CSV table of C-alpha atoms in Angstrom, one decimal:
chain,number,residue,atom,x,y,z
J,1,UNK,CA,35.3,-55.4,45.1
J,2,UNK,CA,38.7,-55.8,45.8
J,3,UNK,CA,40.7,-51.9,46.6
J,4,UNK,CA,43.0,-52.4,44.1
J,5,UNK,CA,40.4,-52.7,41.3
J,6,UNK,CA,38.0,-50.2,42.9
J,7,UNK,CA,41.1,-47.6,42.4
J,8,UNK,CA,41.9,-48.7,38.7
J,9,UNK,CA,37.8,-47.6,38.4
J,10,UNK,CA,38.1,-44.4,40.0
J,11,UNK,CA,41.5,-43.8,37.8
J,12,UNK,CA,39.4,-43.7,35.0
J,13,UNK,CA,37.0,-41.4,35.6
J,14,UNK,CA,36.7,-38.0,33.4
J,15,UNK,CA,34.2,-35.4,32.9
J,16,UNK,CA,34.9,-32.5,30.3
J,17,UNK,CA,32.1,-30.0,29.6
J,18,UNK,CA,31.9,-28.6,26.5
J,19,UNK,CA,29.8,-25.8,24.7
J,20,UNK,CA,26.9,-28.2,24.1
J,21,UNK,CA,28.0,-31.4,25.6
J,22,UNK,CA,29.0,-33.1,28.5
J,23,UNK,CA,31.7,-35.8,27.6
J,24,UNK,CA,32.2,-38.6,30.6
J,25,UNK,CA,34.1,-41.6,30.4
J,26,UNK,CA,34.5,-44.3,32.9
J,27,UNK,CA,35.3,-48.0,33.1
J,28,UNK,CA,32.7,-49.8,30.1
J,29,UNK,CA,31.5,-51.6,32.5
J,30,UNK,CA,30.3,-49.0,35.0
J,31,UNK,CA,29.1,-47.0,31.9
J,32,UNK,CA,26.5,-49.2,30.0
J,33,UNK,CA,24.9,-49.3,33.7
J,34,UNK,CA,24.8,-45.7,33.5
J,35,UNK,CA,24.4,-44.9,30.4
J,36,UNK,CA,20.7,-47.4,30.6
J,37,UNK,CA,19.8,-46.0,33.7
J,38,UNK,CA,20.0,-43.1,32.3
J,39,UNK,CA,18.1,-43.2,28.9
J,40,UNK,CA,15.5,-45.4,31.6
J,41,UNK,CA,15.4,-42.4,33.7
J,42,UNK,CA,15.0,-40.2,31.0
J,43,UNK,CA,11.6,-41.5,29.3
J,44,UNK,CA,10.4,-42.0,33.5
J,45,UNK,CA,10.7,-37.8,33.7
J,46,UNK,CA,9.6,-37.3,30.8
J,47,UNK,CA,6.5,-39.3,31.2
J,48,UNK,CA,5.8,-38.1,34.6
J,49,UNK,CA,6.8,-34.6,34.1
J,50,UNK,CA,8.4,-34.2,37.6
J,51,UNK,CA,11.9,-34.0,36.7
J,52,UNK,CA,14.3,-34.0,33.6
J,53,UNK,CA,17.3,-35.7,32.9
J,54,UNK,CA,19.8,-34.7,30.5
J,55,UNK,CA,19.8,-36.1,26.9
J,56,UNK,CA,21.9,-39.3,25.9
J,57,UNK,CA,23.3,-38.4,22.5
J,58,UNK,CA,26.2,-40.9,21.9
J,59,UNK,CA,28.1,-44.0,23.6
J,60,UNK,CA,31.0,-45.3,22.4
J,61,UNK,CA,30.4,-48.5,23.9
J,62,UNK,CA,34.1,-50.4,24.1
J,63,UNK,CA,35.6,-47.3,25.4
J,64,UNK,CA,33.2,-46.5,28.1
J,65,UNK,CA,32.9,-42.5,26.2
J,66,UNK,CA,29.6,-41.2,26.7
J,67,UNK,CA,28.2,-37.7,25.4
J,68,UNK,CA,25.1,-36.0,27.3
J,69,UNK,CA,23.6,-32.9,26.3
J,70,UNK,CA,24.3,-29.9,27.9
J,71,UNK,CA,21.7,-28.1,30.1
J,72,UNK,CA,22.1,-24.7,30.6
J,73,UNK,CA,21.1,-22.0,34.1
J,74,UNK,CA,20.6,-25.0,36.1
J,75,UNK,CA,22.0,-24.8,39.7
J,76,UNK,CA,22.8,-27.9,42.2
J,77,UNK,CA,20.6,-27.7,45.2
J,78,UNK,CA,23.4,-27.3,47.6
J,79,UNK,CA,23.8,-23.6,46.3
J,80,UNK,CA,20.2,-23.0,46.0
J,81,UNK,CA,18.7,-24.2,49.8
J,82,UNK,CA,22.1,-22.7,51.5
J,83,UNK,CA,20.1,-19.5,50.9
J,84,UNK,CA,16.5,-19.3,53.2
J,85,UNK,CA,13.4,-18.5,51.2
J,86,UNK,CA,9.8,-20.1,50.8
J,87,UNK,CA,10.6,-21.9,47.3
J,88,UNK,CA,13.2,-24.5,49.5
J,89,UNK,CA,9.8,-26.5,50.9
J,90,UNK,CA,8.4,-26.9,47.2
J,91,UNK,CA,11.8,-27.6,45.7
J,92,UNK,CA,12.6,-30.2,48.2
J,93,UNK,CA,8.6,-31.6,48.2
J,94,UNK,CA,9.7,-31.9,44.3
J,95,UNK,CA,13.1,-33.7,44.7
J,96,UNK,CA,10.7,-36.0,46.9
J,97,UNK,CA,8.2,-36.9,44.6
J,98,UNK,CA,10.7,-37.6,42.1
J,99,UNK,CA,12.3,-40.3,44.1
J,100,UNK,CA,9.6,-41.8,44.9
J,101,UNK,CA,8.3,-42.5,40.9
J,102,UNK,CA,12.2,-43.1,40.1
J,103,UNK,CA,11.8,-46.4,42.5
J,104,UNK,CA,8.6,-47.0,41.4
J,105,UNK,CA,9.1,-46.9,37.9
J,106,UNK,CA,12.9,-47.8,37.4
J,107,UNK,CA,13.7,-51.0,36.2
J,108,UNK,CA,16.9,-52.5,34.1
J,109,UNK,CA,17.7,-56.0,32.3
J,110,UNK,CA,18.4,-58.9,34.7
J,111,UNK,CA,21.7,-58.7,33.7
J,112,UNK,CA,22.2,-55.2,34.8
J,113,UNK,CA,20.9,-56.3,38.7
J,114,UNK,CA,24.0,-55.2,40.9
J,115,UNK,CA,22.7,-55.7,44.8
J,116,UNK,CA,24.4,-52.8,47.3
J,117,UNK,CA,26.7,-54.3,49.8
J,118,UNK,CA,24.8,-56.3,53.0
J,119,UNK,CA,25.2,-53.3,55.1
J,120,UNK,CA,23.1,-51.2,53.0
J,121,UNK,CA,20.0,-53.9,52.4
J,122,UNK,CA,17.0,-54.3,54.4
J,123,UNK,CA,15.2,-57.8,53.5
J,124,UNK,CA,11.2,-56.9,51.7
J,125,UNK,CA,12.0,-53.3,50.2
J,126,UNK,CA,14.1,-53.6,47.6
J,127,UNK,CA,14.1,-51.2,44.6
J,128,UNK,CA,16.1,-50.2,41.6
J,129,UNK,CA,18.4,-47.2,43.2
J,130,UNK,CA,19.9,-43.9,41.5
J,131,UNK,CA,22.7,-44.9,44.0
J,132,UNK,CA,24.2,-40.8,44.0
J,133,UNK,CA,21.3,-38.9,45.2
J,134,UNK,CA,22.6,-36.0,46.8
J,135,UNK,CA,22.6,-32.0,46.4
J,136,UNK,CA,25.1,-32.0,43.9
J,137,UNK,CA,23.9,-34.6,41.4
J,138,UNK,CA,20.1,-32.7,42.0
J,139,UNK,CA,19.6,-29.7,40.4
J,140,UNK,CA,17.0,-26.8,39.8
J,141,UNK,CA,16.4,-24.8,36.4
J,142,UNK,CA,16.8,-21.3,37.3
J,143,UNK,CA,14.5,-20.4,34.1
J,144,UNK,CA,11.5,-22.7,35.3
J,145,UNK,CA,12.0,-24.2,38.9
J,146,UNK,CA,11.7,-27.7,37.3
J,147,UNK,CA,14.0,-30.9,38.9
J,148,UNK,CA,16.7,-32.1,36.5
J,149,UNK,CA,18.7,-35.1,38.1
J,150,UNK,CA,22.3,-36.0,36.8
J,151,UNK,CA,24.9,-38.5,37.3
J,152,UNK,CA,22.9,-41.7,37.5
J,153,UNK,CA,26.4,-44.2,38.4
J,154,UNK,CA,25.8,-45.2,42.0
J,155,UNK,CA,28.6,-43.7,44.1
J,156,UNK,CA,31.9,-45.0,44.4
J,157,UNK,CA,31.7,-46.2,48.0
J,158,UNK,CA,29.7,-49.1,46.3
J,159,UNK,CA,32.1,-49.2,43.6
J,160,UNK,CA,30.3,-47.6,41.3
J,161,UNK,CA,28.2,-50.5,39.5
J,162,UNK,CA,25.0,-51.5,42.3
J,163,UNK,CA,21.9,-51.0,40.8
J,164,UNK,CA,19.5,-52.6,43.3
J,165,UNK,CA,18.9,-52.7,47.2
J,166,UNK,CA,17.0,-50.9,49.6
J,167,UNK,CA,14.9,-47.8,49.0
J,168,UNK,CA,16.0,-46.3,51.9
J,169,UNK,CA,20.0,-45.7,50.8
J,170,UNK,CA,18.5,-43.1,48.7
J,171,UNK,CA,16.4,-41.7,51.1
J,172,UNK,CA,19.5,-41.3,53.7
J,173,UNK,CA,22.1,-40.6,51.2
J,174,UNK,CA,20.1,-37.2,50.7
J,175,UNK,CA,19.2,-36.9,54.4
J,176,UNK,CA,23.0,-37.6,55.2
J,177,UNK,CA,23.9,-34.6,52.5
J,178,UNK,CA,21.4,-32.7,53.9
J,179,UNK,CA,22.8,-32.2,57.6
J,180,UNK,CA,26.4,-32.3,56.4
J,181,UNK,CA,25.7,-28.9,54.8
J,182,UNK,CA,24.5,-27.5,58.3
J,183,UNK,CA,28.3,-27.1,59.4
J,184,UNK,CA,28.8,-25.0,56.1
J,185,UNK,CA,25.8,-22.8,55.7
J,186,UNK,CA,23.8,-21.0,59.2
J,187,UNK,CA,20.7,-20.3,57.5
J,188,UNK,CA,20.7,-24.4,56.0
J,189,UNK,CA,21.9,-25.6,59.7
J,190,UNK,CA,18.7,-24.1,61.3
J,191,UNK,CA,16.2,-25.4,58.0
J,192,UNK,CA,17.7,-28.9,58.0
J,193,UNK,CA,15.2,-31.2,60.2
J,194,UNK,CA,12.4,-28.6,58.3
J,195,UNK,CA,14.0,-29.8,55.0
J,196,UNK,CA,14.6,-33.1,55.3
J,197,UNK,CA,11.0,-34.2,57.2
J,198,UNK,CA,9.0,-32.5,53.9
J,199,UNK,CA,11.7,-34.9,52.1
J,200,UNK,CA,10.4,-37.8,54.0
J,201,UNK,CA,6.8,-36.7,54.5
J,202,UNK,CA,6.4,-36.1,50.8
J,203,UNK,CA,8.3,-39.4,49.5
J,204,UNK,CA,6.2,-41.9,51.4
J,205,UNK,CA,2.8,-39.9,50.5
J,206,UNK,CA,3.7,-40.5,46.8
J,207,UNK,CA,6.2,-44.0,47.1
J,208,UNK,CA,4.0,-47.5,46.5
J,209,UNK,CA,5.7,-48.6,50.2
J,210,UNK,CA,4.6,-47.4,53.4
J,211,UNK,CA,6.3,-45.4,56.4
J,212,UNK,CA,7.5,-48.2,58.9
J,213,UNK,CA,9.1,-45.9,61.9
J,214,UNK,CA,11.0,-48.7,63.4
J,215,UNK,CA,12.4,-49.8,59.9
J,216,UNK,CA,13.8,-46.1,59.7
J,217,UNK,CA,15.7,-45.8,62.2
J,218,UNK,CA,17.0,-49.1,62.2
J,219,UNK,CA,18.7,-48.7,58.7
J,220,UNK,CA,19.6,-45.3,59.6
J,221,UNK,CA,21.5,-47.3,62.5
J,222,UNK,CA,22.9,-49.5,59.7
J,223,UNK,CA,23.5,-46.6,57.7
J,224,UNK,CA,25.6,-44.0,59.6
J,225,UNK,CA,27.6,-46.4,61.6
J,226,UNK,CA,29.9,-44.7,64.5
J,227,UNK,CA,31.9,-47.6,64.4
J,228,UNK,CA,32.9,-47.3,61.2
J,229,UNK,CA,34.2,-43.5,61.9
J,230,UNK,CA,36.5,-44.8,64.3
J,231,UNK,CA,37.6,-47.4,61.8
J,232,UNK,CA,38.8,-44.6,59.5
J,233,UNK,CA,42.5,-44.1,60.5
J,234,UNK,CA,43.2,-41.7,57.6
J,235,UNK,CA,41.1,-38.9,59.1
J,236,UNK,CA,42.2,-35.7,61.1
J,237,UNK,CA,40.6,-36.0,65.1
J,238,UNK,CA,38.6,-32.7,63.8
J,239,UNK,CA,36.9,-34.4,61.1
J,240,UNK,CA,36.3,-37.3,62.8
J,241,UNK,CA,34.5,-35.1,65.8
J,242,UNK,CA,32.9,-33.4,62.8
J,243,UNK,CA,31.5,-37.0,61.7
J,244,UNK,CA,30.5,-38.0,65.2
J,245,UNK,CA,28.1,-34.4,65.6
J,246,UNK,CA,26.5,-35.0,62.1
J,247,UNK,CA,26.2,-38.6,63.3
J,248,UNK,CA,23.9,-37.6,66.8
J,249,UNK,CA,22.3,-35.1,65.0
J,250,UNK,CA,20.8,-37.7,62.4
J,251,UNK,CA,20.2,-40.1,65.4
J,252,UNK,CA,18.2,-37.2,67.1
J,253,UNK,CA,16.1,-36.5,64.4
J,254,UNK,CA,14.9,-39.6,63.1
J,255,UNK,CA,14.0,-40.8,66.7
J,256,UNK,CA,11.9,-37.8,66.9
J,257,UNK,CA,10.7,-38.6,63.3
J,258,UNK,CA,7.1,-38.8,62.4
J,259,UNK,CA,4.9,-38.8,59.9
């Protein structure tokens, strides 16, 4: 997708929360995606009773206008694991298992198969992808303890509309989130390898694929490419060092990574 049209798309972008609904409206385009993975996503929770998803309740379709329902005391898991206590390992074995049925039982129309970008694919593993799974878009219900997963448009980086690719992007993008937060939070920087092997452990024990060690860590090469930080002129020499540390400490754990 060409920068120029990627911007116009980002542009257009609003969320408004209301009393009892959640208004976003995007680029049409990007929006049916959503707005099917979503009601998809939806009857999957439901079904399995892992995780909820908030209520579609209106689309304006040629606008791109789409109203969700509001859920009320949930908290995004940043906020919850930055503070240590024993409910993190079942919350995040959760947030596993939910992934896992999400790529086994997600599936669009034909016409809504959007591959990632080449660098993100790995040939014999492909799967339909929330595309946005990190700490802010999974939440916890504060009245229950259940999952409740928002935001199903696939990140911007992929210019918002790929549906379909590798299993693994979701797998890292929540790793990646995961060890980001340990330069924010002490108590999250010393749980992070904890946190995010129960997040692998308990995603292939309940995922149709199997654990390949050597296909890990050779998407996680693809994946968090240090060549690609240097390529980023527009970021401060801290950041950048920032990027590099988070970078070795991903490499570290996942070649000490087993199951």
């Amino acid at each position: 997708m060409e920068n120029k049209e990627l911007n116009k798309i980002i542009l257009q972008h609003e969320i408004k929360i209301h009393k009892n609904v959640v208004i976003k409206s995007d680029n049409p385009k990007l929006m049916r995606i959503e707005v099917e993975k979503t009601r998809r996503a939806f009857e999957i929770g439901k079904n399995c009773g892992l995780f909820r998803v908030p209520r579609l309740l209106d689309f304006n379709e040629p606008k791109g206008i789409v109203i969700f329902e509001r859920l009320y005391n949930i908290q995004n898991i940043s906020k919850i694991l930055a503070i240590q206590h024993k409910s993190n390992i079942l919350h995040v074995k959760k947030i596993a298992e939910s992934l896992a049925v999400i790529h086994r039982e997600l599936i669009l129309p034909e016409n809504m198969i959007s591959p990632l970008p080449d660098r993100f694919q790995f040939p014999g593993n492909s799967v339909f992808i929330h595309g946005d799974f990190n700490g802010l878009n999974v939440c916890i219900d504060n009245t229950d303890g259940s999952i409740v997963i928002l935001d199903w448009q696939t990140t911007g980086e992929c210019g918002g509309q790929a549906t379909y690719g590798s299993f693994y992007f979701d797998l890292m993008f929540f790793i990646n989130w995961i060890f980001l937060w340990t330069f924010r939070s002490i108590l999250f920087k010393k749980n992070a390898p904890l946190l995010s092997r129960v997040f692998l452990k308990n995603y292939f024990e309940t995922a149709d694929h199997e654990y390949n060690h050597r296909e890990l860590i050779i998407y996680m090469k693809k994946f968090f490419s240090i060549a690609k930080i240097f390529k980023r002129k527009r970021i401060s020499q801290k950041k950048r060092l920032y990027l590099m540390s988070n970078y070795l400490q991903l490499y570290l754990f996942f070649t000490l990574f087993h199951l």
